[in-house]
Coordinates of C-alpha atoms and ligand atoms in Angstrom, one line a residue:
X17 CA 123.0 71.4 110.6
X18 CA 124.9 74.5 111.8
X19 CA 125.0 74.4 115.7
X20 CA 127.6 77.2 115.3
X21 CA 126.8 81.2 116.0
X22 CA 126.1 83.0 112.8
X23 CA 129.1 85.1 111.7
X24 CA 126.7 88.0 113.1
X25 CA 126.5 86.9 117.1
X26 CA 130.0 85.4 116.4
X27 CA 131.2 89.4 115.8
X28 CA 129.3 90.5 118.5
X29 CA 129.8 87.5 121.0
X30 CA 132.6 88.1 123.0
X31 CA 132.2 88.2 126.9
X32 CA 130.6 90.9 128.5
X33 CA 128.4 93.6 126.8
X34 CA 126.8 95.4 124.5
X35 CA 129.6 97.6 121.8
X36 CA 129.8 101.1 122.2
X37 CA 128.0 101.4 118.8
X38 CA 125.0 99.0 119.8
X39 CA 125.0 101.4 123.5
X40 CA 124.8 104.4 120.8
X41 CA 122.7 103.2 118.8
X42 CA 120.4 102.3 121.6
X43 CA 120.6 105.4 123.4
X44 CA 119.3 107.4 119.8
X45 CA 116.5 105.2 119.5
X46 CA 115.3 105.4 122.9
X47 CA 115.6 109.2 122.9
X48 CA 113.2 109.1 119.9
X49 CA 110.8 106.7 121.1
X50 CA 110.6 108.5 124.5
X51 CA 109.2 111.3 122.8
X52 CA 107.0 110.1 120.6
X53 CA 103.3 109.3 121.7
X54 CA 103.7 105.6 120.4
X55 CA 101.3 103.2 121.8
X56 CA 103.5 100.4 121.9
X57 CA 104.0 98.2 124.7
X58 CA 107.8 98.8 124.1
X59 CA 107.4 102.6 125.0
X60 CA 105.5 102.0 127.9
X61 CA 107.2 99.1 129.3
X62 CA 110.8 100.5 128.9
X63 CA 111.1 102.7 131.7
X64 CA 114.6 104.8 131.9
X65 CA 115.5 102.8 134.9
X66 CA 114.6 99.1 132.8
X67 CA 116.5 100.6 130.0
X68 CA 119.6 101.6 131.8
X69 CA 119.5 98.1 133.2
X70 CA 119.2 96.2 130.0
X71 CA 121.1 98.0 127.4
X72 CA 124.5 96.6 128.7
X73 CA 123.8 93.2 128.3
X74 CA 124.4 90.0 125.9
X75 CA 122.7 86.7 125.4
X76 CA 125.3 83.7 124.7
X77 CA 124.0 84.0 120.7
X78 CA 125.3 87.8 121.2
X79 CA 122.3 88.9 120.8
X80 CA 121.7 92.5 122.9
X81 CA 118.6 95.0 123.6
X82 CA 118.4 96.6 120.4
X83 CA 118.2 93.0 118.5
X84 CA 115.3 92.8 120.5
X85 CA 113.2 96.6 120.1
X86 CA 114.9 97.6 116.7
X87 CA 111.5 97.1 114.8
X88 CA 109.7 98.9 117.6
X89 CA 111.7 101.6 117.3
X90 CA 112.0 102.1 113.9
X91 CA 108.3 101.4 113.6
X92 CA 106.8 103.8 116.6
X93 CA 102.9 102.9 115.4
X94 CA 104.2 98.9 117.1
X95 CA 101.4 97.6 118.7
X96 CA 104.0 95.4 121.1
X97 CA 107.8 96.5 119.3
X98 CA 109.2 93.9 120.8
X99 CA 110.7 90.7 119.2
X100 CA 113.1 87.8 120.7
X101 CA 116.2 88.0 118.8
X102 CA 117.3 84.2 120.2
X103 CA 115.3 82.2 122.6
X104 CA 117.8 83.3 125.8
X105 CA 116.0 86.7 125.4
X106 CA 113.1 85.6 127.1
X107 CA 115.5 85.2 130.4
X108 CA 117.9 87.5 129.3
X109 CA 115.7 90.9 128.9
X110 CA 113.2 89.1 131.3
X111 CA 112.1 92.6 132.6
X112 CA 111.0 93.8 129.7
X113 CA 109.4 90.4 128.6
X114 CA 107.3 89.6 131.4
X115 CA 105.3 93.0 130.9
X116 CA 104.7 92.3 127.4
X117 CA 103.5 88.7 128.2
X118 CA 101.9 89.5 131.4
X119 CA 100.0 92.4 129.6
X120 CA 99.2 90.1 126.2
X121 CA 98.2 87.0 127.6
X122 CA 97.4 88.2 131.0
X123 CA 100.4 85.4 132.3
X124 CA 102.0 86.2 135.4
X125 CA 105.3 85.4 136.1
X126 CA 104.4 83.0 138.6
X127 CA 102.3 81.2 135.8
X128 CA 103.3 78.6 133.7
X129 CA 102.1 77.0 130.3
X130 CA 100.4 73.7 131.2
X131 CA 101.6 70.4 129.2
X132 CA 100.4 70.3 125.8
X133 CA 97.1 68.9 125.5
X134 CA 95.2 68.6 122.0
X135 CA 91.6 67.4 123.8
X136 CA 89.2 64.9 122.4
X137 CA 88.9 64.4 118.6
X138 CA 85.2 65.4 117.9
X139 CA 85.4 68.5 120.9
X140 CA 84.5 70.7 117.9
X141 CA 81.3 70.7 115.3
X142 CA 80.4 72.8 112.6
X143 CA 80.1 76.8 113.9
X144 CA 77.8 77.6 111.2
X145 CA 76.4 74.4 108.9
X146 CA 74.3 76.7 106.8
X147 CA 77.2 78.8 105.9
X148 CA 75.7 82.1 106.8
X149 CA 78.3 83.7 108.5
X150 CA 81.9 81.3 108.1
X151 CA 83.4 81.8 104.5
X152 CA 86.4 79.5 105.4
X153 CA 88.4 78.3 109.2
X154 CA 92.3 77.9 109.7
X155 CA 93.9 76.9 112.5
X156 CA 97.9 77.4 112.6
X157 CA 100.8 77.1 115.3
X158 CA 104.5 78.2 115.4
X159 CA 107.6 76.1 116.2
X160 CA 111.2 76.7 116.8
X161 CA 113.6 74.0 115.5
X162 CA 116.0 73.2 118.1
X163 CA 119.7 74.1 117.3
X164 CA 118.9 77.1 114.9
X165 CA 118.6 80.9 116.3
X166 CA 115.9 83.1 115.7
X167 CA 116.0 85.3 112.5
X168 CA 118.5 88.2 113.6
X169 CA 120.8 85.7 114.7
X170 CA 120.7 83.4 111.8
X171 CA 123.1 83.3 108.3
X172 CA 121.8 82.7 105.2
X173 CA 123.3 79.1 105.7
X174 CA 120.7 79.0 108.5
X175 CA 117.6 79.0 106.6
X176 CA 119.0 76.8 103.7
X177 CA 119.8 74.1 106.5
X178 CA 116.3 74.7 107.6
X179 CA 114.5 74.3 104.2
X180 CA 116.7 71.2 103.6
X181 CA 116.2 69.7 107.0
X182 CA 112.9 69.6 106.3
X183 CA 112.5 67.7 103.1
X184 CA 112.4 64.1 104.2
X185 CA 110.0 65.0 106.5
X186 CA 107.7 66.5 104.0
X187 CA 108.5 63.2 101.7
X188 CA 107.3 60.5 104.4
X189 CA 103.7 62.5 105.4
X190 CA 101.2 60.3 103.7
X191 CA 97.4 60.1 103.2
X192 CA 95.5 63.7 103.8
X193 CA 99.0 65.6 104.7
X194 CA 100.8 64.3 101.4
X195 CA 101.9 67.3 99.6
X196 CA 104.9 69.3 98.0
X197 CA 107.5 71.7 98.7
X198 CA 107.0 75.2 97.1
X199 CA 110.5 77.2 97.9
X200 CA 110.5 81.2 97.4
X201 CA 114.0 80.3 95.6
X202 CA 112.7 80.4 91.4
X203 CA 108.9 80.9 92.3
X204 CA 107.5 82.5 89.3
X205 CA 105.9 85.9 90.8
X206 CA 102.4 85.6 89.2
X207 CA 102.3 82.4 91.0
X208 CA 103.7 83.4 94.6
X209 CA 101.2 86.3 94.3
X210 CA 98.6 83.9 93.8
X211 CA 99.0 81.9 96.4
X212 CA 99.1 85.0 98.2
X213 CA 95.9 86.5 97.1
X214 CA 94.4 83.3 98.0
X215 CA 95.3 83.8 101.6
X216 CA 97.6 80.4 101.3
X217 CA 101.1 82.1 101.5
X218 CA 102.6 84.7 103.8
X219 CA 103.2 88.3 102.3
X220 CA 106.2 90.2 101.9
X221 CA 108.1 93.2 102.6
X222 CA 106.0 93.2 106.5
X223 CA 107.8 96.3 107.6
X224 CA 107.8 95.1 111.3
X225 CA 109.6 92.0 110.4
X226 CA 112.3 93.7 108.0
X227 CA 113.0 96.2 110.9
X228 CA 113.7 93.0 113.5
X229 CA 116.2 91.8 110.8
X230 CA 113.8 88.6 109.8
X231 CA 113.7 89.3 106.3
X232 CA 117.5 89.0 105.6
X233 CA 119.0 87.0 102.2
X234 CA 115.2 86.9 101.3
X235 CA 113.9 84.2 99.6
X236 CA 116.5 82.2 100.2
X237 CA 115.1 79.2 102.4
X238 CA 111.7 79.9 102.5
X239 CA 108.9 78.3 101.4
X240 CA 105.7 76.8 101.5
X241 CA 105.0 73.0 101.6
X242 CA 100.6 72.2 100.8
X243 CA 99.1 69.3 99.9
X244 CA 96.7 69.0 96.9
X245 CA 93.7 70.6 98.5
X246 CA 96.2 73.2 99.9
X247 CA 94.2 72.5 103.2
X248 CA 97.2 71.5 105.4
X249 CA 100.4 73.8 105.0
X250 CA 103.9 74.6 106.6
X251 CA 105.5 77.9 105.7
X252 CA 109.2 77.5 106.4
X253 CA 111.3 80.2 107.6
X254 CA 108.6 83.1 107.2
X255 CA 108.7 85.2 111.2
X256 CA 108.9 81.6 112.5
X257 CA 111.3 78.5 111.5
X258 CA 107.7 76.4 110.8
X259 CA 104.0 77.5 110.7
X260 CA 102.2 74.5 110.6
X261 CA 98.6 74.8 109.5
X262 CA 95.1 73.9 108.2
X263 CA 92.4 75.7 106.7
X264 CA 89.0 75.0 104.5
X265 CA 86.5 76.6 102.7
X266 CA 83.2 76.6 106.0
X267 CA 82.9 76.3 109.7
X268 CA 83.9 72.7 110.3
X269 CA 86.4 73.5 113.4
X270 CA 86.9 69.8 114.3
X271 CA 87.8 69.2 110.6
X272 CA 90.6 71.7 110.7
X273 CA 92.1 71.5 114.1
X274 CA 92.2 67.7 113.1
X275 CA 94.4 67.9 110.2
X276 CA 96.5 70.4 111.8
X277 CA 97.0 68.1 114.6
X278 CA 97.6 65.4 112.6
X279 CA 100.1 67.4 111.0
X280 CA 102.1 68.2 113.9
X281 CA 101.9 64.9 115.5
X282 CA 103.8 63.7 112.1
X283 CA 106.5 66.9 112.1
X284 CA 107.5 66.0 115.3
X285 CA 108.4 62.5 115.4
X286 CA 111.3 64.0 113.5
X287 CA 112.3 67.1 113.9
X288 CA 113.1 68.4 118.2
X289 CA 111.0 72.1 118.8
X290 CA 112.2 74.3 121.9
X291 CA 110.3 74.8 124.5
X292 CA 110.3 76.2 128.0
X293 CA 108.8 75.0 131.4
X294 CA 107.4 78.5 131.7
X295 CA 106.8 79.4 128.3
X296 CA 105.7 76.5 126.3
X297 CA 106.9 76.4 122.9
X298 CA 109.5 79.7 122.3
X299 CA 108.3 81.6 119.1
X300 CA 110.0 85.1 117.3
X301 CA 107.4 86.7 118.7
X302 CA 106.0 86.7 122.5
X303 CA 102.7 87.1 121.0
X304 CA 102.9 83.7 119.7
X305 CA 104.1 81.6 123.1
X306 CA 103.0 78.7 124.3
X307 CA 100.4 77.2 122.3
X308 CA 101.1 79.3 119.5
X309 CA 98.3 78.4 118.2
X310 CA 95.8 81.1 116.7
X311 CA 92.6 80.0 115.3
X312 CA 90.8 81.8 112.8
X313 CA 87.8 82.4 111.2
X314 CA 87.0 84.5 107.5
X315 CA 83.5 85.6 109.6
X316 CA 80.8 88.0 107.7
X317 CA 78.6 90.0 110.1
X318 CA 77.8 93.3 108.4
X319 CA 75.2 94.4 111.8
X320 CA 78.1 93.9 114.4
X321 CA 80.8 95.4 111.8
X322 CA 78.5 98.5 111.7
X323 CA 79.6 99.8 115.0
X324 CA 83.3 99.1 115.1
X325 CA 83.6 100.3 118.6
X326 CA 80.9 97.7 119.8
X327 CA 82.0 95.3 117.5
X328 CA 85.8 95.7 119.0
X329 CA 84.6 95.6 122.6
X330 CA 82.5 92.3 121.9
X331 CA 85.5 90.7 120.2
X332 CA 87.3 91.6 123.7
X333 CA 84.8 90.1 126.2
X334 CA 85.1 86.7 124.3
X335 CA 89.1 87.3 124.3
X336 CA 89.2 87.1 120.4
X337 CA 91.5 89.4 117.9
X338 CA 89.8 91.4 115.0
X339 CA 92.1 91.1 111.7
X340 CA 91.7 92.3 108.1
X341 CA 90.4 89.7 105.2
X342 CA 94.4 90.0 104.2
X343 CA 95.3 89.0 108.0
X344 CA 97.4 91.0 110.1
X345 CA 97.6 95.1 109.4
X346 CA 95.2 94.3 106.6
X347 CA 91.8 95.5 106.4
X348 CA 88.4 94.2 105.6
X349 CA 87.2 93.4 102.3
X350 CA 83.3 92.6 100.9
X351 CA 82.6 92.5 104.9
X352 CA 84.8 89.3 105.7
X353 CA 86.6 90.0 109.0
X354 CA 89.6 87.3 110.3
X355 CA 88.0 86.8 113.9
X356 CA 90.8 84.5 116.2
X357 CA 91.8 83.9 119.4
X358 CA 93.7 86.3 121.1
X359 CA 95.4 83.6 123.9
X360 CA 97.8 81.4 123.6
X361 CA 99.7 81.2 126.6
X362 CA 98.6 79.7 130.1
X363 CA 95.9 77.4 128.4
X364 CA 95.9 74.4 126.8
X365 CA 95.7 74.1 123.2
X366 CA 92.2 72.0 123.8
X367 CA 91.4 75.7 125.9
X368 CA 92.6 78.3 123.1
X369 CA 90.3 76.4 120.6
X370 CA 87.4 76.3 122.9
X371 CA 87.7 79.9 123.9
X372 CA 87.8 80.5 119.9
X373 CA 85.0 78.2 119.1
X374 CA 82.9 79.6 122.5
X375 CA 83.8 83.4 121.4
X376 CA 83.0 82.9 117.6
X377 CA 79.4 80.9 118.8
X378 CA 78.3 84.0 120.8
X379 CA 79.4 86.5 117.9
X380 CA 77.1 84.9 115.5
X381 CA 74.8 84.7 117.9
X382 CA 74.9 88.6 118.3
X383 CA 74.9 89.2 115.0
X384 CA 71.8 87.2 114.7
X385 CA 70.3 89.1 117.8
X386 CA 71.0 92.7 115.7
X387 CA 68.0 94.5 114.8
Ligands
ADP17 P1 99.0 84.5 110.6 O1 98.1 84.0 111.0 O2 100.3 83.1 110.7 O3 99.4 85.2 112.1 P2 98.0 86.2 109.1 O4 97.5 87.1 109.8 O5 99.1 87.3 108.4 O6 99.4 85.6 109.4 O7 97.0 85.3 108.1 C1 98.3 84.9 107.0 C2 97.6 84.5 105.7 O8 96.2 83.5 106.5 C3 96.5 85.7 105.5 O9 96.9 85.5 103.7 C4 95.2 85.4 105.8 O10 94.2 86.0 105.1 C5 94.8 83.9 106.2 N1 94.1 83.5 107.0 C6 94.0 83.8 108.0 N2 92.6 83.2 108.7 C7 92.4 82.4 107.4 C8 90.8 82.2 107.4 N3 89.9 81.4 108.6 N4 90.3 81.5 106.3 C9 91.4 81.9 105.3 N5 92.4 82.6 105.5 C10 92.9 82.7 106.6
DAR18 N1 103.5 94.5 114.3 C1 104.1 93.9 115.4 C2 104.1 92.3 115.5 C3 102.6 91.9 116.4 C4 102.2 90.5 116.5 N2 102.7 90.0 115.1 C5 103.0 89.1 114.7 N3 104.4 88.6 115.6 N4 103.2 89.0 113.3 C6 104.2 94.5 116.8 O1 105.0 94.8 117.4 O2 102.6 95.2 116.2

């Protein structure tokens, strides 16, 4: 397993400051951002004083401010516009990350992520036993493997090593978790597209990830593990090193969550994850820190969706996020919306799930009550 820095980072590493080329790109990008009407948190929080302080800094991996904000400089329509190019970025560029984290997760600089608490195994039942509203349920979490950098600092060998590192773990999964690993390299395009269309596999070509240097050497080292029912799945090296997920038709949150927890516990028996006292599990995007859990339902609420402004206000009230039927950056299809918890940091895994469970319960009540 490569413990060393990537060639790109080696070139950048060296002591001290960002190179003149990086500084020049930063100044040009910042000027464009400053003149724009970008809604991103990057635009709102990276004021000139902070920019001038951070632009010279480098992490021990060699990451610069540019490595973290390049996606938001290129995609002015970003909501956030910032990723951690390596785990140290959260401390080296804390001035910027802390404000993003406080706003997105309502998590203050003095706050600490509580210890992992999955809660009691029978905590959650079925949100919609009649099947009138909830089409399907999915719960996912993200993990960064110790000893590896994050996307912008990863070499092609890093991607291959992570893929190879996970094979013994996958081979040892048994019972309901037993399945096969399917690398993207060599996967027929029609098979890949059907897995994407059926909501199992990640999409390709996300412009935000591409601009963040998260898609280099694609599809090397990328792939998906899944069991026979495709109810337990693991993504390898999409946005994060690992995305561990459970999903099934219907609204039985307890079953879906329980399967994901079992999978995480099995995988962590042989693998060490990167976490910090302050933020819990560290991830490429600051929106996924902490529990890293996104628990979602595909739900049909045609009455509420008839007034999207009120629907969004109701979702906000219960700390829920609305996505389209194909996930992030997609639109609803056939009246199906992806509704999930927004907050992942500053609360336990159980509290995260409860926030989603209680929120969706209220959404279903509101849909039933609406004339
Ligand atoms: P992530 O959830 O990992 O942040 P996305 O929002 O892009 O990523 O969703 C990834 C895939 O998971 C998409 O195809 C999306 O439609 C699918 N998905 C998310 N929630 C559900 C759900 N409750 N039921 C079925 N598919 C889902
Ligand atoms: N589109 C980027 C990412 C925001 C959060 N989603 C992730 N991490 N997949 C943005 O800044 O809006």
